[in-house]
Short mmCIF file of C-alpha atoms in Angstrom, two decimals:
data_model
loop_
_atom_site.label_atom_id
_atom_site.label_comp_id
_atom_site.label_asym_id
_atom_site.label_seq_id
_atom_site.Cartn_x
_atom_site.Cartn_y
_atom_site.Cartn_z
CA MET A 1 0.00 0.01 0.04
CA ALA A 2 1.23 3.49 -0.76
CA VAL A 3 2.18 5.70 2.11
CA THR A 4 -0.34 8.46 2.63
CA ARG A 5 -0.17 11.88 4.13
CA ALA A 6 -2.18 10.62 7.07
CA ASP A 7 0.46 8.00 7.69
CA VAL A 8 3.23 10.59 7.85
CA ALA A 9 1.02 12.76 10.12
CA ARG A 10 0.52 9.85 12.62
CA ARG A 11 4.20 9.00 12.76
CA ALA A 12 5.15 12.76 13.23
CA GLY A 13 2.43 13.40 15.73
CA VAL A 14 0.89 16.23 13.74
CA SER A 15 -2.23 16.79 11.66
CA PRO A 16 -2.27 16.00 7.93
CA ALA A 17 -2.59 19.73 7.32
CA VAL A 18 0.86 20.32 8.77
CA VAL A 19 2.34 17.66 6.55
CA SER A 20 0.85 19.47 3.60
CA TYR A 21 2.41 22.80 4.83
CA VAL A 22 5.75 21.21 4.95
CA VAL A 23 5.51 19.44 1.54
CA ASN A 24 4.07 22.47 -0.34
CA GLY A 25 6.08 25.24 1.56
CA GLY A 26 2.85 26.74 3.04
CA PRO A 27 0.51 28.44 3.07
CA ARG A 28 1.14 28.39 6.83
CA SER A 29 4.47 28.46 8.53
CA VAL A 30 5.70 25.45 10.58
CA SER A 31 8.25 25.62 13.46
CA ALA A 32 11.69 24.21 12.87
CA THR A 33 11.10 21.37 15.51
CA THR A 34 7.78 20.30 13.85
CA ARG A 35 9.24 20.53 10.38
CA SER A 36 12.14 18.33 11.40
CA ARG A 37 9.74 15.64 12.69
CA VAL A 38 7.66 15.76 9.60
CA GLU A 39 10.69 15.51 7.39
CA GLU A 40 12.05 12.62 9.36
CA ALA A 41 8.63 10.80 9.05
CA ILE A 42 8.67 11.43 5.28
CA ALA A 43 12.18 9.97 4.92
CA THR A 44 11.45 6.95 7.22
CA LEU A 45 8.21 6.09 5.43
CA ASP A 46 9.53 7.00 1.97
CA TYR A 47 6.45 9.24 1.41
CA ARG A 48 5.98 10.44 -2.17
CA PRO A 49 3.30 13.12 -2.62
CA ASN A 50 0.97 12.63 -5.65
CA ALA A 51 1.72 15.76 -7.62
CA VAL A 52 -1.41 15.57 -9.76
CA ALA A 53 -3.62 14.95 -6.79
CA SER A 54 -2.03 17.86 -5.10
CA ALA A 55 -2.89 20.13 -8.11
CA LEU A 56 -6.41 18.95 -8.11
CA ARG A 57 -6.68 20.07 -4.57
CA GLY A 58 -5.45 23.54 -5.48
CA GLY A 59 -1.77 22.95 -4.93
CA THR A 60 1.06 22.82 -7.51
CA THR A 61 2.83 19.94 -9.25
CA LYS A 62 6.24 21.64 -9.19
CA SER A 63 6.42 20.63 -12.92
CA VAL A 64 7.02 23.08 -15.72
CA GLY A 65 6.96 22.35 -19.51
CA LEU A 66 9.51 23.94 -21.95
CA LEU A 67 8.72 23.89 -25.76
CA LEU A 68 11.78 24.28 -28.12
CA PRO A 69 12.11 23.90 -31.85
CA GLY A 70 14.75 21.20 -31.14
CA LEU A 71 18.20 20.61 -29.59
CA VAL A 72 20.38 20.45 -32.71
CA ASN A 73 20.90 24.23 -32.40
CA PRO A 74 23.44 24.62 -29.54
CA TYR A 75 21.72 27.88 -28.40
CA PHE A 76 18.55 25.87 -27.45
CA THR A 77 20.73 23.23 -25.77
CA GLU A 78 22.33 25.84 -23.55
CA LEU A 79 19.05 27.62 -23.01
CA ALA A 80 17.40 24.37 -21.83
CA HIS A 81 20.28 23.64 -19.54
CA GLU A 82 20.01 27.00 -17.86
CA VAL A 83 16.20 26.76 -17.53
CA GLU A 84 16.58 23.34 -15.97
CA ARG A 85 19.13 24.57 -13.54
CA GLU A 86 16.99 27.60 -12.47
CA LEU A 87 13.92 25.46 -11.90
CA PHE A 88 15.69 22.74 -10.06
CA VAL A 89 17.29 25.04 -7.41
CA ARG A 90 13.88 26.43 -6.87
CA GLY A 91 12.37 23.00 -6.29
CA ASN A 92 10.78 22.32 -9.62
CA THR A 93 11.25 19.79 -12.38
CA LEU A 94 11.28 20.37 -16.16
CA SER A 95 9.82 18.42 -19.11
CA ILE A 96 10.88 19.32 -22.64
CA GLY A 97 8.84 19.03 -25.80
CA MET A 98 10.68 19.40 -29.24
CA THR A 99 8.38 20.72 -31.84
CA ASP A 100 10.39 21.04 -35.03
CA ASP A 101 8.51 24.37 -35.53
CA ASP A 102 5.43 22.24 -36.32
CA PRO A 103 2.27 23.84 -35.01
CA VAL A 104 0.54 20.50 -34.79
CA ARG A 105 3.27 19.14 -32.56
CA GLU A 106 3.17 22.43 -30.56
CA ARG A 107 -0.55 22.03 -29.89
CA ALA A 108 -0.15 18.43 -28.93
CA TYR A 109 2.60 19.11 -26.43
CA ILE A 110 0.69 22.00 -24.96
CA ARG A 111 -2.47 20.01 -24.56
CA SER A 112 -0.42 17.21 -22.92
CA PHE A 113 1.33 19.47 -20.47
CA VAL A 114 -1.87 21.32 -19.52
CA SER A 115 -3.81 18.01 -19.06
CA ARG A 116 -0.94 16.72 -16.73
CA ARG A 117 -1.50 19.84 -14.56
CA PHE A 118 1.89 21.33 -15.18
CA ASP A 119 2.18 24.60 -13.20
CA GLY A 120 3.31 26.71 -16.25
CA LEU A 121 4.83 26.69 -19.74
CA LEU A 122 7.95 28.27 -21.27
CA VAL A 123 7.53 28.48 -24.99
CA VAL A 124 10.14 29.20 -27.76
CA SER A 125 8.24 29.38 -30.95
CA PRO A 126 7.78 31.85 -33.94
CA ARG A 127 4.08 31.49 -33.29
CA GLY A 128 4.12 31.70 -29.55
CA VAL A 129 0.97 30.01 -28.41
CA GLY A 130 -1.17 31.71 -31.05
CA ALA A 131 -2.44 28.42 -32.41
CA VAL A 132 -3.74 27.34 -29.04
CA THR A 133 -7.11 28.47 -27.87
CA GLU A 134 -7.47 30.22 -24.39
CA SER A 135 -9.89 27.43 -23.30
CA GLN A 136 -7.01 24.79 -23.97
CA LEU A 137 -4.58 26.66 -21.75
CA GLY A 138 -7.12 27.38 -19.09
CA SER A 139 -5.39 29.11 -16.15
CA THR A 140 -1.93 27.75 -16.97
CA PRO A 141 0.50 30.65 -17.06
CA VAL A 142 2.83 31.00 -20.12
CA VAL A 143 6.13 32.90 -20.57
CA LEU A 144 7.21 33.36 -24.23
CA LEU A 145 10.97 33.40 -25.06
CA ASP A 146 11.78 35.46 -28.17
CA PRO A 147 8.12 35.66 -29.21
CA SER A 148 6.97 36.68 -32.66
CA ALA A 149 4.78 39.22 -30.95
CA GLU A 150 3.50 39.86 -27.53
CA GLN A 151 0.48 38.00 -26.74
CA PRO A 152 -2.42 38.91 -24.35
CA GLY A 153 -2.07 37.22 -20.97
CA CYS A 154 1.50 35.91 -21.66
CA SER A 155 4.77 37.37 -20.18
CA SER A 156 7.86 37.38 -22.36
CA VAL A 157 11.49 37.65 -22.37
CA HIS A 158 13.61 38.45 -25.37
CA VAL A 159 16.88 39.98 -26.45
CA ASN A 160 17.24 43.34 -28.28
CA HIS A 161 18.08 41.74 -31.66
CA THR A 162 18.11 44.97 -33.57
CA GLU A 163 20.73 46.53 -31.34
CA GLY A 164 22.80 43.38 -31.17
CA THR A 165 23.02 42.98 -34.96
CA ALA A 166 23.83 46.61 -35.35
CA ARG A 167 26.78 46.13 -32.91
CA ALA A 168 27.95 43.11 -34.93
CA THR A 169 27.82 45.12 -38.15
CA GLU A 170 29.63 47.98 -36.61
CA HIS A 171 32.40 45.71 -35.48
CA LEU A 172 32.96 44.54 -39.01
CA GLN A 173 32.88 48.14 -40.20
CA GLY A 174 35.66 48.73 -37.72
CA HIS A 175 37.81 46.25 -39.59
CA GLY A 176 37.36 48.42 -42.64
CA HIS A 177 34.55 46.37 -44.34
CA THR A 178 32.10 48.29 -46.52
CA SER A 179 30.56 45.25 -48.37
CA ILE A 180 28.85 43.44 -45.55
CA GLY A 181 26.16 40.76 -46.28
CA VAL A 182 23.87 39.07 -43.88
CA VAL A 183 22.84 35.41 -43.53
CA ALA A 184 19.36 35.95 -42.04
CA GLY A 185 16.91 33.50 -40.52
CA PRO A 186 13.70 32.21 -42.03
CA PRO A 187 11.60 35.05 -43.52
CA ALA A 188 8.47 36.52 -41.98
CA THR A 189 9.54 36.09 -38.35
CA GLN A 190 10.08 38.86 -35.94
CA VAL A 191 13.55 37.72 -34.79
CA THR A 192 14.73 37.65 -38.53
CA ASP A 193 13.17 41.00 -39.25
CA GLN A 194 14.66 42.57 -36.17
CA ARG A 195 18.20 41.22 -37.02
CA ILE A 196 18.00 42.45 -40.62
CA ALA A 197 16.84 45.92 -39.40
CA GLY A 198 19.89 46.19 -37.16
CA TRP A 199 22.19 45.32 -40.12
CA ARG A 200 20.41 47.85 -42.36
CA ARG A 201 20.48 50.53 -39.71
CA GLN A 202 24.16 50.33 -39.11
CA GLN A 203 24.93 50.21 -42.85
CA GLN A 204 22.83 53.24 -43.40
CA SER A 205 24.62 55.06 -40.50
CA ALA A 206 27.89 54.50 -42.41
CA GLY A 207 26.38 55.53 -45.76
CA LEU A 208 26.51 51.98 -47.15
CA GLU A 209 22.93 51.43 -48.33
CA HIS A 210 23.98 50.08 -51.72
CA GLY A 211 24.71 46.64 -50.29
CA PHE A 212 21.13 45.86 -49.10
CA ASP A 213 20.76 43.11 -51.71
CA LEU A 214 23.61 41.13 -50.04
CA LEU A 215 21.02 39.15 -48.07
CA ALA A 216 20.01 35.44 -47.97
CA HIS A 217 17.51 33.84 -45.81
CA ALA A 218 18.13 30.45 -44.31
CA ASP A 219 16.91 27.96 -41.73
CA PHE A 220 18.67 28.03 -38.31
CA SER A 221 20.85 25.10 -39.19
CA SER A 222 24.33 24.41 -40.45
CA TRP A 223 22.90 23.37 -43.82
CA GLY A 224 21.00 26.62 -44.02
CA GLY A 225 24.06 28.60 -43.40
CA LEU A 226 26.07 26.62 -45.93
CA THR A 227 23.49 27.09 -48.80
CA ALA A 228 23.08 30.79 -47.89
CA ALA A 229 26.82 31.45 -47.90
CA ARG A 230 27.26 29.72 -51.22
CA ASN A 231 24.54 31.99 -52.70
CA LEU A 232 26.28 35.10 -51.36
CA LEU A 233 29.96 34.12 -51.86
CA GLY A 234 29.80 31.82 -54.88
CA HIS A 235 31.10 34.56 -57.29
CA HIS A 236 33.80 35.79 -54.89
CA GLY A 237 36.17 38.29 -56.49
CA ARG A 238 33.87 38.96 -59.51
CA ARG A 239 30.50 40.27 -60.14
CA ASP A 240 27.53 37.77 -60.37
CA SER A 241 24.68 37.78 -62.84
CA ARG A 242 23.00 40.62 -60.94
CA ASP A 243 26.12 42.75 -61.35
CA ARG A 244 26.66 42.47 -57.60
CA ARG A 245 30.11 42.00 -55.95
CA PRO A 246 30.15 39.36 -53.07
CA PRO A 247 30.60 40.68 -49.60
CA THR A 248 33.98 40.74 -47.86
CA ALA A 249 32.28 40.16 -44.56
CA LEU A 250 29.03 38.52 -43.27
CA VAL A 251 26.69 39.03 -40.26
CA VAL A 252 25.30 35.56 -39.62
CA SER A 253 22.11 35.21 -37.66
CA SER A 254 23.14 32.33 -35.49
CA ASP A 255 26.25 30.33 -34.51
CA VAL A 256 24.73 27.09 -35.96
CA GLN A 257 24.42 28.79 -39.33
CA ALA A 258 27.97 30.13 -38.97
CA MET A 259 29.27 26.49 -38.78
CA GLY A 260 27.72 25.96 -42.29
CA VAL A 261 29.17 29.30 -43.59
CA LEU A 262 32.68 28.28 -42.45
CA GLU A 263 32.20 24.98 -44.43
CA ALA A 264 31.05 26.88 -47.48
CA CYS A 265 34.08 29.08 -47.32
CA ARG A 266 36.37 26.12 -47.08
CA THR A 267 34.82 24.48 -50.12
CA LEU A 268 34.88 27.68 -52.09
CA GLY A 269 38.64 28.14 -51.20
CA LEU A 270 38.06 31.28 -49.20
CA ALA A 271 40.02 32.06 -45.99
CA VAL A 272 38.23 33.24 -42.83
CA PRO A 273 38.84 36.00 -41.93
CA GLY A 274 41.39 36.77 -44.70
CA ASP A 275 38.88 36.61 -47.64
CA VAL A 276 35.59 36.80 -45.64
CA ALA A 277 35.14 38.04 -42.07
CA LEU A 278 32.29 36.71 -39.92
CA VAL A 279 30.39 37.77 -36.88
CA SER A 280 27.51 35.56 -35.84
CA PHE A 281 24.61 35.83 -33.25
CA ASP A 282 24.20 33.69 -30.06
CA GLY A 283 27.68 33.29 -28.57
CA THR A 284 27.35 29.64 -27.76
CA ASP A 285 30.22 27.73 -26.28
CA ALA A 286 30.32 25.60 -29.49
CA GLY A 287 31.43 28.75 -31.36
CA ARG A 288 34.63 28.91 -29.33
CA TYR A 289 35.77 25.61 -30.80
CA ALA A 290 35.12 26.44 -34.49
CA GLN A 291 38.07 27.01 -36.78
CA PRO A 292 38.56 29.93 -36.59
CA SER A 293 36.60 30.54 -33.28
CA LEU A 294 33.54 32.68 -33.86
CA THR A 295 33.20 36.37 -33.03
CA SER A 296 29.60 36.36 -31.78
CA LEU A 297 27.00 38.57 -30.15
CA ARG A 298 26.47 36.39 -27.09
CA GLN A 299 22.90 36.23 -25.81
CA PRO A 300 22.75 36.44 -21.91
CA ILE A 301 21.43 32.87 -21.76
CA ARG A 302 21.61 32.62 -17.89
CA ASP A 303 19.81 35.92 -17.51
CA ILE A 304 17.08 34.82 -20.05
CA ALA A 305 16.47 31.64 -18.20
CA SER A 306 16.43 33.26 -14.71
CA THR A 307 14.14 36.01 -15.80
CA ALA A 308 11.76 33.72 -17.67
CA VAL A 309 11.62 31.25 -14.68
CA THR A 310 10.99 34.14 -12.26
CA HIS A 311 8.19 35.52 -14.38
CA LEU A 312 6.54 32.15 -14.57
CA LEU A 313 6.86 31.13 -10.89
CA GLN A 314 5.51 34.50 -9.74
CA ARG A 315 2.41 33.94 -11.83
CA VAL A 316 2.14 30.40 -10.58
CA ALA A 317 2.26 31.68 -6.97
CA SER A 318 -0.38 34.29 -7.70
CA ALA A 319 -2.71 34.52 -10.68
CA ASP A 320 -3.06 38.25 -9.90
CA THR A 321 0.64 38.86 -10.82
CA PRO A 322 0.56 41.08 -13.95
CA VAL A 323 2.25 39.92 -17.11
CA ARG A 324 5.73 41.39 -17.72
CA HIS A 325 7.77 41.87 -20.82
CA THR A 326 11.52 42.01 -20.32
CA THR A 327 14.08 43.06 -22.94
CA LEU A 328 17.77 42.06 -22.35
CA THR A 329 21.02 42.86 -24.17
CA GLY A 330 23.96 40.73 -25.05
CA HIS A 331 27.74 41.40 -25.47
CA LEU A 332 30.32 40.84 -28.22
CA ARG A 333 32.47 37.79 -27.59
CA ILE A 334 35.63 38.18 -29.60
CA GLY A 335 36.99 35.22 -31.58
CA GLY A 336 39.10 34.88 -34.65
CA SER A 337 36.53 34.92 -37.40
CA CYS A 338 36.30 38.71 -37.62
CA GLY A 339 40.08 39.35 -37.85
CA CYS A 340 40.70 40.15 -34.18
CA ALA A 341 42.90 38.17 -31.91
CA PRO A 342 40.62 35.82 -30.02
CA GLY A 343 39.63 37.10 -26.58
CA PRO A 344 38.81 35.27 -23.33
CA GLY A 345 35.05 35.64 -23.84
#
């Protein structure tokens, strides 16, 4: 027979309500002596609270769901690690759903997490939770990470992509580059549009608007970066069919794309940074071990995770907590791909 809360209460000499206060951290305080007795009884009897039953009684499951496009992109791997760490130290567990940017999979995961009484959801998706009806979410709080747009009832955390890409472009300009192209993300997403806007803004500020056709969209993958780079650099040193000279430098929208760009340069016989300089976006640890190491606008992954978890748990604790929208900034991590001597990070 499973050990019950009443069994723990009898062994500790307290009421079942006091056991609940200890297990759930409230709502009433428990003296240190009583708490010690209850914890000893829990350990002795190997009591394991039923999280779903607790949620049905109005408690919490201490479980959070995280939806990601996948873990092939090292940025998402690092983000998931930091989210898990933040939740664990606050007494919560994490379940991850990988959606492949498929709205059908997103809806299925959200329905599953909500039906299992997860306390809240963290969602990384170009669609946010737009495809999910309010009735499906019920009262489950949601925090969007890098949302395509703010959504009613959902808090959000994102990085200032426009400013970050402008800084990356400015860094390449500082190396004397005037023909700077961009390997962008998939079209018609807010993150892609913001990063392109930062590149254009900085080029305009330097009077270099003539290079705005040096742009190629690609999936956030190594293959996407490789094909985009071949499109932009395939006629290096001479004009292409559009009477366009290839860029001498590229702003790349993610480190995972930059890995493909490096491979494209290798197969085209182009040296990095001698023939083509690169600055990417994300600043993942994987970029440090590329050849050459990537200069990259590092997203503050730990701050993103901490802020998102804080927003979510505050709403879990009190449904009256207002939604919050937080914008963070990154910093440039210097590697060898731009022409600088690699820095310590």
